[in-house]
XYZ file of C-alpha atoms in Angstrom:
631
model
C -25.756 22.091 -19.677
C -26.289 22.734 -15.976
C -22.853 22.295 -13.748
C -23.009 20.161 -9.998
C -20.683 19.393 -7.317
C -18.114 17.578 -8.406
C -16.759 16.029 -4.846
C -15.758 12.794 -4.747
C -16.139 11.797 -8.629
C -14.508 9.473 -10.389
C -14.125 9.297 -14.435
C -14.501 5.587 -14.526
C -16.690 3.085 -13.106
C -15.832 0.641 -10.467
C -16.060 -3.270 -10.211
C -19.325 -4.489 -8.380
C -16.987 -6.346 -6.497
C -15.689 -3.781 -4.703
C -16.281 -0.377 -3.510
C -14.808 3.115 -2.932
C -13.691 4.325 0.576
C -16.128 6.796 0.339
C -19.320 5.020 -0.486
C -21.753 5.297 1.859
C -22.359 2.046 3.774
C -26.061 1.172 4.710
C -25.470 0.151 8.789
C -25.612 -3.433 8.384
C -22.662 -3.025 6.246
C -20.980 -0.791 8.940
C -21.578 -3.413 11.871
C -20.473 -6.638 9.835
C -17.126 -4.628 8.584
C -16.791 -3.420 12.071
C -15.561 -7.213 12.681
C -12.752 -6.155 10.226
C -11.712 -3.216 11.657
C -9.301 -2.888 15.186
C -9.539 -1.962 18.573
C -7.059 0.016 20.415
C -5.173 -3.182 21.280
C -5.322 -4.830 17.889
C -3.883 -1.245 16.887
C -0.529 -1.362 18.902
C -0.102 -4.799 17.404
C -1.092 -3.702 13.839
C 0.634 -0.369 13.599
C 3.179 0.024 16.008
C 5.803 -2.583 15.190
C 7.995 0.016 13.731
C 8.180 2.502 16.789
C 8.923 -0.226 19.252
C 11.219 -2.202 16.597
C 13.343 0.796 16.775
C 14.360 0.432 19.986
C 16.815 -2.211 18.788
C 18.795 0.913 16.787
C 17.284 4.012 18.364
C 19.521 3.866 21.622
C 22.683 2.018 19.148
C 22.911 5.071 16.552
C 22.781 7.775 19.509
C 25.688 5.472 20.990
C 27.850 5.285 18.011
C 27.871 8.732 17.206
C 28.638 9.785 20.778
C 31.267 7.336 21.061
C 33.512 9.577 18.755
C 33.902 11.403 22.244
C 34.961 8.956 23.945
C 33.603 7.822 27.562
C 32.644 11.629 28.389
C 30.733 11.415 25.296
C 28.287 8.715 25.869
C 27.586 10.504 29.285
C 25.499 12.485 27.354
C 23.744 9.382 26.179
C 20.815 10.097 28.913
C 20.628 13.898 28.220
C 20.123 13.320 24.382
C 17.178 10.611 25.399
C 15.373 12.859 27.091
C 15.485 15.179 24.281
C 14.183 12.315 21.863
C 11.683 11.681 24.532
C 10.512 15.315 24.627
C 10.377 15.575 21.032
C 7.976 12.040 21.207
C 5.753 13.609 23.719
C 5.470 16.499 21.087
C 4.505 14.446 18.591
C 1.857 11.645 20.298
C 0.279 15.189 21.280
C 0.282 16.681 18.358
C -0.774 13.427 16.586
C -3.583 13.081 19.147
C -4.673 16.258 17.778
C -4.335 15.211 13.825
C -6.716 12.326 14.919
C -9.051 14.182 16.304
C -9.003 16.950 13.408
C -8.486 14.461 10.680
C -10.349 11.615 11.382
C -10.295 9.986 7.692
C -6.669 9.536 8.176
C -3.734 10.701 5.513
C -1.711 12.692 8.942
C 0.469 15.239 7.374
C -0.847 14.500 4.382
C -3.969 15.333 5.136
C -3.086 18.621 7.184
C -1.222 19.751 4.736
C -4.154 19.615 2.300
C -6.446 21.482 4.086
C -3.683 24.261 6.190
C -0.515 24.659 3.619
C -2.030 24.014 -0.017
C -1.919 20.943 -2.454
C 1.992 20.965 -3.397
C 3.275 20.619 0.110
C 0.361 18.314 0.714
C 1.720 16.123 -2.202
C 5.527 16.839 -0.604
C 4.470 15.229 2.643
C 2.233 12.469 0.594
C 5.746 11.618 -1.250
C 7.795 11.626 2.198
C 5.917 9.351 3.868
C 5.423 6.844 0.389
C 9.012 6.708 0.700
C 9.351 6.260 4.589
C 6.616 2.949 4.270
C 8.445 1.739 1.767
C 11.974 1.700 2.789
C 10.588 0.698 6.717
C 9.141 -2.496 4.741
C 13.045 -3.398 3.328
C 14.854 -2.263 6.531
C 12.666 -4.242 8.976
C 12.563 -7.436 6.970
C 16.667 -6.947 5.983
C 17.146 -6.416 9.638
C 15.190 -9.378 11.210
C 16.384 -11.581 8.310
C 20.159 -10.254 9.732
C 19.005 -10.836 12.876
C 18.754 -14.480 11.848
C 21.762 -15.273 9.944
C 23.560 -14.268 12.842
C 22.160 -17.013 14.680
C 22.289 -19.622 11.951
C 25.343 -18.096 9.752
C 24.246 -21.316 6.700
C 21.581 -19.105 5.678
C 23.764 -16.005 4.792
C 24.232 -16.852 0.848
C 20.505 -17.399 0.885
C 19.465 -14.351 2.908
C 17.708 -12.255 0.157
C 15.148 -15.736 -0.795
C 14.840 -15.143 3.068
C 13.835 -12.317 2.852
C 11.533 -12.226 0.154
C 10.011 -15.248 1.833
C 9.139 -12.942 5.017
C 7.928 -10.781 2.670
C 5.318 -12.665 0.857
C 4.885 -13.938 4.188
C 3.210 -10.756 5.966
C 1.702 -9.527 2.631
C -0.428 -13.147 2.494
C -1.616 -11.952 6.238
C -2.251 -8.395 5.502
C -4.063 -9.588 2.376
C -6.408 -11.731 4.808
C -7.491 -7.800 6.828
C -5.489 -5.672 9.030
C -7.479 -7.145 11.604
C -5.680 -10.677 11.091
C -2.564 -9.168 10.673
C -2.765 -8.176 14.136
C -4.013 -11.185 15.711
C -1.110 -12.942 14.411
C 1.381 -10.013 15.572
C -0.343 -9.723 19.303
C 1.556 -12.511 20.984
C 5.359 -11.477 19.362
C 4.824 -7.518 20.239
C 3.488 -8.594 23.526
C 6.657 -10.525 24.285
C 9.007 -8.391 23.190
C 7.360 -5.171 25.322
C 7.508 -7.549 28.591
C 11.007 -8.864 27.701
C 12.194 -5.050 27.236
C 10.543 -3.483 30.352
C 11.578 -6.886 32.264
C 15.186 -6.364 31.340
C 14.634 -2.688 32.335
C 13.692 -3.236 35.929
C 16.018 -6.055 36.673
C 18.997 -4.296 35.021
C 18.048 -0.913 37.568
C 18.152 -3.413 40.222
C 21.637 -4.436 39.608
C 24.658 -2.752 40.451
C 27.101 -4.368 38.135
C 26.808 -6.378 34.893
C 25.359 -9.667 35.361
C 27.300 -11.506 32.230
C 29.486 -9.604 29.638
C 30.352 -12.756 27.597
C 28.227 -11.445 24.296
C 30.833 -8.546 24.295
C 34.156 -10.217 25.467
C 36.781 -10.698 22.719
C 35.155 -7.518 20.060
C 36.918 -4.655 19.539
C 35.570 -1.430 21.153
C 34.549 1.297 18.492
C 34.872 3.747 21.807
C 37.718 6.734 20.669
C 40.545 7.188 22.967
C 41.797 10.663 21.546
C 38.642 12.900 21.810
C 39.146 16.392 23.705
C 35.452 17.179 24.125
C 31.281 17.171 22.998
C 30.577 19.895 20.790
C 27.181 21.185 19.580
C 27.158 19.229 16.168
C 28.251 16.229 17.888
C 24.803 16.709 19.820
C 22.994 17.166 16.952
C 24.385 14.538 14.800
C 23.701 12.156 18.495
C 20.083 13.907 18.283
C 19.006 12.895 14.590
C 20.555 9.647 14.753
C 18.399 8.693 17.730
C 15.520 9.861 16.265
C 15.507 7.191 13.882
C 13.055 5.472 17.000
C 10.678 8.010 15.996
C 9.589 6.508 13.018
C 6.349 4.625 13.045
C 4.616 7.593 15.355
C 2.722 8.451 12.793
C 1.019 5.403 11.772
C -2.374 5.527 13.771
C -2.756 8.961 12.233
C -2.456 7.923 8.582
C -4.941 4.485 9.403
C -8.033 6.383 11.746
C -10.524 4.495 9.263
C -9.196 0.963 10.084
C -9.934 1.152 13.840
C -13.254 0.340 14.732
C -16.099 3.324 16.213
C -15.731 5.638 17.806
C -12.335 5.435 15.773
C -11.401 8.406 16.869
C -11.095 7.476 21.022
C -9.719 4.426 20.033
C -6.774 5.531 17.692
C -5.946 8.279 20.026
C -6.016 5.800 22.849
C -3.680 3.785 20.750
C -1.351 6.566 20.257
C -1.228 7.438 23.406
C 0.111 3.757 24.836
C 2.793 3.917 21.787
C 4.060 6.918 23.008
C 4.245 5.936 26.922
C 5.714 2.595 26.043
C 8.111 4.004 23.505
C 9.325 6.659 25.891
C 9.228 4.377 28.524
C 11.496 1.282 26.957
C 13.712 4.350 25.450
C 14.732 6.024 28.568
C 14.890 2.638 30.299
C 17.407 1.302 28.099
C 19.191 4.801 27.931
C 19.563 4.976 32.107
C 20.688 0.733 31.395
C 23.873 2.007 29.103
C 25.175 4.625 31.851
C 24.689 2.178 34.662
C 26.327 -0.255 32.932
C 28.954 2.056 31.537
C 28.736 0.421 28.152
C 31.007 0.747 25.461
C 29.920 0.108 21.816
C 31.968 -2.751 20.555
C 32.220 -4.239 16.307
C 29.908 -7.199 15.686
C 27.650 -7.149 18.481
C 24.429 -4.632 19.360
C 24.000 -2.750 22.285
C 20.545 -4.430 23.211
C 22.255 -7.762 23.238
C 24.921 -6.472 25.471
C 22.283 -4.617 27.527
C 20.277 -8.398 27.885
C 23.669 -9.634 28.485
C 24.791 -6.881 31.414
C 20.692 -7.299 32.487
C 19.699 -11.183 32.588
C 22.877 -12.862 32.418
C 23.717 -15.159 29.612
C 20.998 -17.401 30.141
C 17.805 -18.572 28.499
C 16.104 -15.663 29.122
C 18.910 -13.534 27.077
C 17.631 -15.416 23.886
C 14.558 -14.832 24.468
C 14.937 -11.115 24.277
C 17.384 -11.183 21.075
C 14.341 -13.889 19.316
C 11.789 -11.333 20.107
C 13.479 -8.548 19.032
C 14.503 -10.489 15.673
C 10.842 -11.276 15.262
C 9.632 -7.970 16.052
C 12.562 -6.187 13.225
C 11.176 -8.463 10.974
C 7.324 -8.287 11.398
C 7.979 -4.179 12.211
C 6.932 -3.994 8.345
C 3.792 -4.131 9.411
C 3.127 -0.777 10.277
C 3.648 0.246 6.588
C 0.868 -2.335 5.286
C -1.563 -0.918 8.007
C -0.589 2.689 7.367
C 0.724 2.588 3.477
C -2.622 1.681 1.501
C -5.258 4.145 3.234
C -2.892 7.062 2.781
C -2.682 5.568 -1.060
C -6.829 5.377 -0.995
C -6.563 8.604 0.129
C -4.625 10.049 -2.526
C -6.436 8.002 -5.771
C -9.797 9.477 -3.904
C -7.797 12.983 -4.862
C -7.217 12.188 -8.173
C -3.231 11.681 -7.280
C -3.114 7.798 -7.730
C -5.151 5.276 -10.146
C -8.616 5.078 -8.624
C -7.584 1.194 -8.093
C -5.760 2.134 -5.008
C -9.045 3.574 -3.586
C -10.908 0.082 -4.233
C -11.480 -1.985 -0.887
C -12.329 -6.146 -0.483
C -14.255 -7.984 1.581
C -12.146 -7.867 4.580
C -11.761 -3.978 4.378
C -8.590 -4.420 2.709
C -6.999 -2.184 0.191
C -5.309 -4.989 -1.559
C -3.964 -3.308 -4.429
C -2.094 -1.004 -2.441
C -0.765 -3.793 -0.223
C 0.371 -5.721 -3.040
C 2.045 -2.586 -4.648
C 3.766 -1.844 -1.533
C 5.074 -5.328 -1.055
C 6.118 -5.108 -5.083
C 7.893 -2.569 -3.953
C 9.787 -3.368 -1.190
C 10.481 -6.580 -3.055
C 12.230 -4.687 -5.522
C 14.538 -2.721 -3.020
C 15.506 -6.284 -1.155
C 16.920 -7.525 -4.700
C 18.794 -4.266 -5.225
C 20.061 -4.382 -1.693
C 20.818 -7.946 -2.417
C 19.238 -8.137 1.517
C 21.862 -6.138 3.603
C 20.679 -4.151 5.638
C 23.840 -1.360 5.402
C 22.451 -0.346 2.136
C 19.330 0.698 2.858
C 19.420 2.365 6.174
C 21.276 5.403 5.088
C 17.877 6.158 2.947
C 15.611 5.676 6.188
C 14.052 7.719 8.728
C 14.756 11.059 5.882
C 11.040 10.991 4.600
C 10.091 10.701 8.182
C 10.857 13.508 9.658
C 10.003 15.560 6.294
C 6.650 14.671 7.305
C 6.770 15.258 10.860
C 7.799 18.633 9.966
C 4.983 19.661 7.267
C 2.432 18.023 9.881
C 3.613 20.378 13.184
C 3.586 23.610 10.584
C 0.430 22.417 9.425
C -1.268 22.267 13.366
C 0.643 25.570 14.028
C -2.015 27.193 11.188
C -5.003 25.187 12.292
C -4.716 26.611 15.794
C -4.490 30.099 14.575
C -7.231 29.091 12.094
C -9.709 27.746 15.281
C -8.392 29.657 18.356
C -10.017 27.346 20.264
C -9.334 26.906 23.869
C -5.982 27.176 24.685
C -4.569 27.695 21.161
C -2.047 29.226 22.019
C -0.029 26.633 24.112
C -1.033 23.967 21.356
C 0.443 26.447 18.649
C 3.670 26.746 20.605
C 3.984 23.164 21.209
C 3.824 22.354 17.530
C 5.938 24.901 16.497
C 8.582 24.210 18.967
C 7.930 20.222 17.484
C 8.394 21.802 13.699
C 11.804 23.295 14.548
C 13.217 20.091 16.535
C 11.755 17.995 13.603
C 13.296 20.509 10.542
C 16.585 20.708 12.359
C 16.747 16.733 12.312
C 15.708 16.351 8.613
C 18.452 18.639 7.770
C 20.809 16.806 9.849
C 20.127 13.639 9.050
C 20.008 14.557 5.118
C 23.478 16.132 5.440
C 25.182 13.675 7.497
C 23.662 10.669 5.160
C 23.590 12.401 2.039
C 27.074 10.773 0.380
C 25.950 7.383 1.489
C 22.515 7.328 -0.454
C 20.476 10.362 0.610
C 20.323 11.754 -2.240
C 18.235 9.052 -3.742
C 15.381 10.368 -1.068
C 16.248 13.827 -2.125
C 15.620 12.990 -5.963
C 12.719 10.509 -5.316
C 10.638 13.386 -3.402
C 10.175 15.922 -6.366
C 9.914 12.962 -8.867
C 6.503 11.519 -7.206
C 5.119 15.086 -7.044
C 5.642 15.380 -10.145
C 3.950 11.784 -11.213
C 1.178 12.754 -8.753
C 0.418 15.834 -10.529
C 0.413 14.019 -14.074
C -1.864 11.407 -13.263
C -4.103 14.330 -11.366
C -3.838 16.211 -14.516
C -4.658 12.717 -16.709
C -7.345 12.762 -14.359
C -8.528 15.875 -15.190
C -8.317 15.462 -18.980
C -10.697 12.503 -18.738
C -13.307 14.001 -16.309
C -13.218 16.989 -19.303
C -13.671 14.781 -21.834
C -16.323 12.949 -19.980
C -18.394 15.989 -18.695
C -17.762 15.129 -14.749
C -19.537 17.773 -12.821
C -22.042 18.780 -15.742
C -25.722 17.611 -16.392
C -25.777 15.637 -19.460
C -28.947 15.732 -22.048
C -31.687 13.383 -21.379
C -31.581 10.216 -23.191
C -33.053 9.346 -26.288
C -34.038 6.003 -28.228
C -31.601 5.446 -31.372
C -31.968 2.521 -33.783
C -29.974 -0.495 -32.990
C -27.877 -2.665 -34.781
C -26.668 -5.785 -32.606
C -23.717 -8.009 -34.649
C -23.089 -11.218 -33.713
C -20.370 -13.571 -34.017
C -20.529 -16.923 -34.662
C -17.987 -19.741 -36.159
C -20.394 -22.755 -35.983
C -24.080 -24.281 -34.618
C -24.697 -24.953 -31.347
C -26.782 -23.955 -28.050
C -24.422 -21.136 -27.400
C -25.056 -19.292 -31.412
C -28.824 -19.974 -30.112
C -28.530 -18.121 -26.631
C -26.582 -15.658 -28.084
C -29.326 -14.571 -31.068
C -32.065 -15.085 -28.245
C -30.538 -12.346 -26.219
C -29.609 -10.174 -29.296
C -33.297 -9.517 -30.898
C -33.975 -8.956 -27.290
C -31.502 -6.066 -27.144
C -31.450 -4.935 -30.393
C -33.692 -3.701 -33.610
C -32.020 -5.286 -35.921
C -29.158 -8.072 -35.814
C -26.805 -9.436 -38.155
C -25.236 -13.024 -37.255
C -21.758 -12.398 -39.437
C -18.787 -15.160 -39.464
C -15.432 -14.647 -40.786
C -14.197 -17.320 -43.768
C -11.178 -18.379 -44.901
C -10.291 -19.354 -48.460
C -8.081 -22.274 -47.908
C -9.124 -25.904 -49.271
C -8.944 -27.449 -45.329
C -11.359 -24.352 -44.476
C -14.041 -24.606 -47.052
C -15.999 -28.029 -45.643
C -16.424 -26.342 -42.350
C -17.676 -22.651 -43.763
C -19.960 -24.867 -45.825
C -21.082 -26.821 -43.599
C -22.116 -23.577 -41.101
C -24.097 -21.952 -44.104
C -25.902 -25.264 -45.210
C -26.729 -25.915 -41.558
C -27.585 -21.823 -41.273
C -29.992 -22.290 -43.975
C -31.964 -25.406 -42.438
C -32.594 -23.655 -39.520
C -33.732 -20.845 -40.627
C -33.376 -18.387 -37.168
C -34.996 -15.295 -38.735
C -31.403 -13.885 -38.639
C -29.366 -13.216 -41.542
C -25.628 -15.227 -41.076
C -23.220 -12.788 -42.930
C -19.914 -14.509 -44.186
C -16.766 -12.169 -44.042
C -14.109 -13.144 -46.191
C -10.463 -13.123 -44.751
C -6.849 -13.835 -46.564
C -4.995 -14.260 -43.199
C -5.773 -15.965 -40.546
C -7.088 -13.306 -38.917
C -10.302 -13.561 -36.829
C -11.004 -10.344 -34.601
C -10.091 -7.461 -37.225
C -12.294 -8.595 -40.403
C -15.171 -8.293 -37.076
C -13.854 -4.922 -36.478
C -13.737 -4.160 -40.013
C -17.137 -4.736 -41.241
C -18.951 -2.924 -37.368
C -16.399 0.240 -38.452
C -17.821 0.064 -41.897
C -21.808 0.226 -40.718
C -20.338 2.403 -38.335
C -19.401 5.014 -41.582
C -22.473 4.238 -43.196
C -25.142 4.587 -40.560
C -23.760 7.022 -38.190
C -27.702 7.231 -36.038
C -27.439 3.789 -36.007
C -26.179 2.915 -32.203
C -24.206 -0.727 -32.741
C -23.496 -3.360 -30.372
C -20.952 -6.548 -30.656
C -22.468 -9.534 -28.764
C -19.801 -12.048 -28.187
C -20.928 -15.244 -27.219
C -18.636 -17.167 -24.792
C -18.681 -20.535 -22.961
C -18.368 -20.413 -19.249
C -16.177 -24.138 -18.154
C -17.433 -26.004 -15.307
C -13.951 -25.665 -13.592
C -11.220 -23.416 -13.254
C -8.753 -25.691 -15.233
C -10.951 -25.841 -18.036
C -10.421 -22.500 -19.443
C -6.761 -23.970 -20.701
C -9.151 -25.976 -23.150
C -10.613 -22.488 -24.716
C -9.461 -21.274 -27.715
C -10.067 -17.195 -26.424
C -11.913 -16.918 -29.800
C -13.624 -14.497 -27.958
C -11.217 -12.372 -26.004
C -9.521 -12.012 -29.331
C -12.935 -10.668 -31.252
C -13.269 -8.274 -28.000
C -9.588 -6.978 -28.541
C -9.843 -6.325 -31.984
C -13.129 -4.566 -31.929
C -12.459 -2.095 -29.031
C -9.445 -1.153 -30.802
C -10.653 -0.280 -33.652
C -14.073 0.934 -33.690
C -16.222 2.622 -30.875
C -19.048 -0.119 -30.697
C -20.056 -1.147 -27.506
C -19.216 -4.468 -26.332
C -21.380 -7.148 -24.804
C -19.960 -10.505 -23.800
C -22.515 -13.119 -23.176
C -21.548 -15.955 -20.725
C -23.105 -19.205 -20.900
C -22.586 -21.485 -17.753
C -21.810 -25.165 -19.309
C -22.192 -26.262 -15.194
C -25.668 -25.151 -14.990
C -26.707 -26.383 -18.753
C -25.223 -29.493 -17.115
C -27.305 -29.615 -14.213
C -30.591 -29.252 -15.731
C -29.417 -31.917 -18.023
């Protein structure tokens, strides 16, 4: 047997239904599913919600942490911006690059295949699995807090609440990606104007306009601090790089934008990074102007509204945006989450199923694993947000790290124009980004880190079992290798039947059209209340006399399906040339509802039979709504 390429196959065949991400589409296909795919605007909606979400903790956490120094150490709240700022710049260029490069999508991932070798590939595959995940929980748990704050009665009921948002943005994402950010354009809209508005007024002003959101809280500021040190910076420097997150998005989801994908998902990165850096440094310049103070029970964004627009109407309307943004900020991870996933069951890494697309250009069964998922973290959380944000932002920057090392060796592997400043800039982005992931995983690692730190190595290793189950199966099944020609064997078809009607008719028409020989066979009990009807079926058999021998198969239980596997494993010992097919016959219901009525005789016979023999299995439909209609 002759060997060819095997790129791109699969041991197992796919529904009709649906196809692989990379079947080739004839181009009417590609123009209708272009309706189903997003333009650069549709993209900020659709996969940005977690970069400018962050904006509502990016600033907070470097706060916090500086405030352990007291008012000389949140003047260093600007300085430590700009760093995160420089650092984003990095990374929109270096992503902008990835794009470009990698233009099936997967980002580090997909870098790290094809510059640093399957393992770390599979490393930064894990690390950003875990970063869409836990981005789905923490937006949701955070919006959902966001909520309760306003209307405390729904506290005891916050985790239905949040499962409700869930199922919520899954149903939309379900619909396309395009939907999904349709529905998101008008709240990320308003919350980028109410941001940059409260920017520009605030610069405008040289006191606070309103402090009543922080009056009466106790400041977290500390009063004893003697200086800023180096780690302080650091720890300030990670923390704030939780805004980073969501950067990486467009990268991972090129395919979902619509041609040239390319120019528009690098556009689209591009305006996330201006309007992140933007809205970060704005708010950053707000806090010294303002010379706020972090104080328990309140967030500096509200008190930066507050100090900005004065307690008025349009204060609410930034802290509503920004709930609705935290909440629908899970977005990104169902626009980014399920292509990385196709990519990975295309690699033999995942089942296949994850590869599968609908209609709508949707890889559903990824979308509903991720929100399975996330469902499951919001019940373990029990829907506080506390719990799950010392896990966040870790697999983040694991992957911004392997994707900047990554770039460094494609540069040295092109030398294209200029490589040199490219290689520099991504290695200088691989040290700021490795610094922060050890940072962040030190300074979090008592309060639930560790869980990332364990959950990393564990899906490598499941993604190298099911690429070695993978494996196994493509062996077994001669992927890659010419098979022998076919050849005509005799044929045996069996079918079963348990009484007279048009169905046992359809059923033997189709099987002497199939098959060489057929054998009708029925399975008999030997109680007293069974014996009229088994009669009945052979006296009836007789009269009609189909040219088809009806072969009765005794039974003491009350057993149906393995009797039928019996007897086909028993021809299947005794004429081993003799290629045998079960036809099932089944009736199709007019209605959905109708099914209820069936017994599954069939399902059962077509359980038992691929269980225990190796026959192959044909199920016959017949449509009782059309025999209706011609009636």
């Amino acid at each position: 047997m002759s060997t060819v390429p095997q790129s791109g196959s699969r041991p197992e065949e796919l529904p009709d239904t649906e196809e692989p991400p990379d079947t080739p589409a004839r181009p009417t296909a590609d123009a209708a599913g272009d309706r189903h795919r997003l333009t650069a605007l549709q993209g900020l909606a659709a996969l940005s919600l977690d970069a400018m979400a962050s904006v509502a903790y990016g600033p907070e956490s470097i706060v916090l942490v500086l405030a352990a120094a007291g008012a000389y150490g949140l003047g260093f709240t600007l300085p430590v911006t700009l760093a995160i700022a420089a650092l984003l710049a990095v990374l929109v260029a270096s992503y902008r690059q990835v794009i470009a490069a990698f233009p099936n999508g997967g980002g580090s991932y997909a870098v790290a295949k094809t510059h640093l070798g399957r393992r770390t590939a599979l490393v930064a595959a894990a690390s950003l699995i875990l970063d869409y995940v836990l981005n789905v929980a923490v937006s949701v748990t955070a919006g959902v807090a966001a909520l309760t704050s306003a209307f405390p009665a729904l506290y005891g009921d916050r985790v239905w609440v949040c499962l409700a948002v869930l199922v919520l943005i899954t149903a939309i994402n379900l619909r396309g990606i395009v939907d999904s950010a349709k529905a998101f354009l008008v709240p990320t809209a308003v919350f980028i104007a109410a941001i940059l508005a409260m920017v520009v007024v605030g610069l405008f002003r040289d006191a606070p306009a309103s402090t009543v959101t922080a009056d009466g809280h106790a400041s977290v500021l500390a009063h004893n601090a003697t200086g800023v040190g180096a780690l302080l910076l650091l720890k300030a420097f990670a923390a704030g790089c939780s805004a980073l997150t969501g950067v990486e998005a467009v990268a991972n989801a090129v395919p979902s934008f619509r041609a040239p994908a390319r120019k528009r998902a690098q556009r689209t990165e591009v305006a996330l990074g201006a309007l992140l850096g933007v809205m970060l440094i704005g708010l950053s310049l707000l806090i010294g102007r303002f010379h706020l103070q972090p104080v328990e029970g309140v967030t500096v964004l509200a008190q930066l509204a507050d100090a900005s627009l004065g307690h008025n109407w349009a204060f609410y309307v930034v802290q509503f945006a920004t709930m609705v943004l935290l909440a629908l900020a899970a977005n990104t991870s169902f626009g980014g989450l399920p292509v990385l996933m196709g990519l990975l069951a295309r690699d033999n890494y995942l089942p296949h199923v994850f590869g599968l697309k609908a209609d709508r250009q949707v890889h559903r069964h990824g979308v509903l694993a991720l929100a399975a998922v996330a469902a499951a973290l919001l019940v373990f959380s029990g829907g506080d947000v506390n719990t799950l944000v010392p896990l966040f932002a870790i697999g983040v920057f694991v992957g911004f790290t392997i994707c900047q090392v990554g770039m460094v060796r494609h540069w040295y592997g092109v030398r294209s124009l200029g490589w040199r400043a490219k290689a520099a800039l991504n290695g200088f982005g691989a040290v700021l980004t490795g610094v922060s992931a050890v940072i962040v995983t030190g300074t979090k690692f008592a309060d639930g880190a560790w869980l990332i730190v364990l959950a990393l190595p564990v899906l490598v290793l499941v993604f190298e079992a099911v690429h070695r189950a993978y494996g196994r199966i493509g062996e077994r099944l001669g992927l890659g290798r010419i098979p022998e020609g076919p050849h005509a064997a005799h044929s045996l078809v069996v079918v079963p039947v348990s009484h007279l009607s048009l169905l046992t008719s359809e059923a033997l028409n189709a099987a002497v059209s199939l098959g060489d020989e057929v054998i009708a066979v029925t399975v008999t009990h030997d109680d007293p209340e069974d014996r009229p009807a088994a009669d009945a079926l052979r006296r009836d058999w007789e009269l009609w006399n189909p040219g088809v021998d009806l072969l009765e198969l005794p039974s003491r239980t009350r057993s149906v399906g393995r009797p039928i596997a019996d007897y086909v494993r028993t021809l299947t010992a005794h004429r081993s040339a003799t290629r045998i097919t079960v036809l099932i016959p089944e009736a199709e219901p007019a209605h959905l509802w109708q099914r209820l009525l069936q017994n599954q005789r069939g399902a059962v016979v077509a359980h038992a039979v691929r269980r225990h023999t190796d026959a192959a299995i044909c199920r016959l439909r017949f449509r009782l709504e059309a025999a209706g209609r011609e009636g």
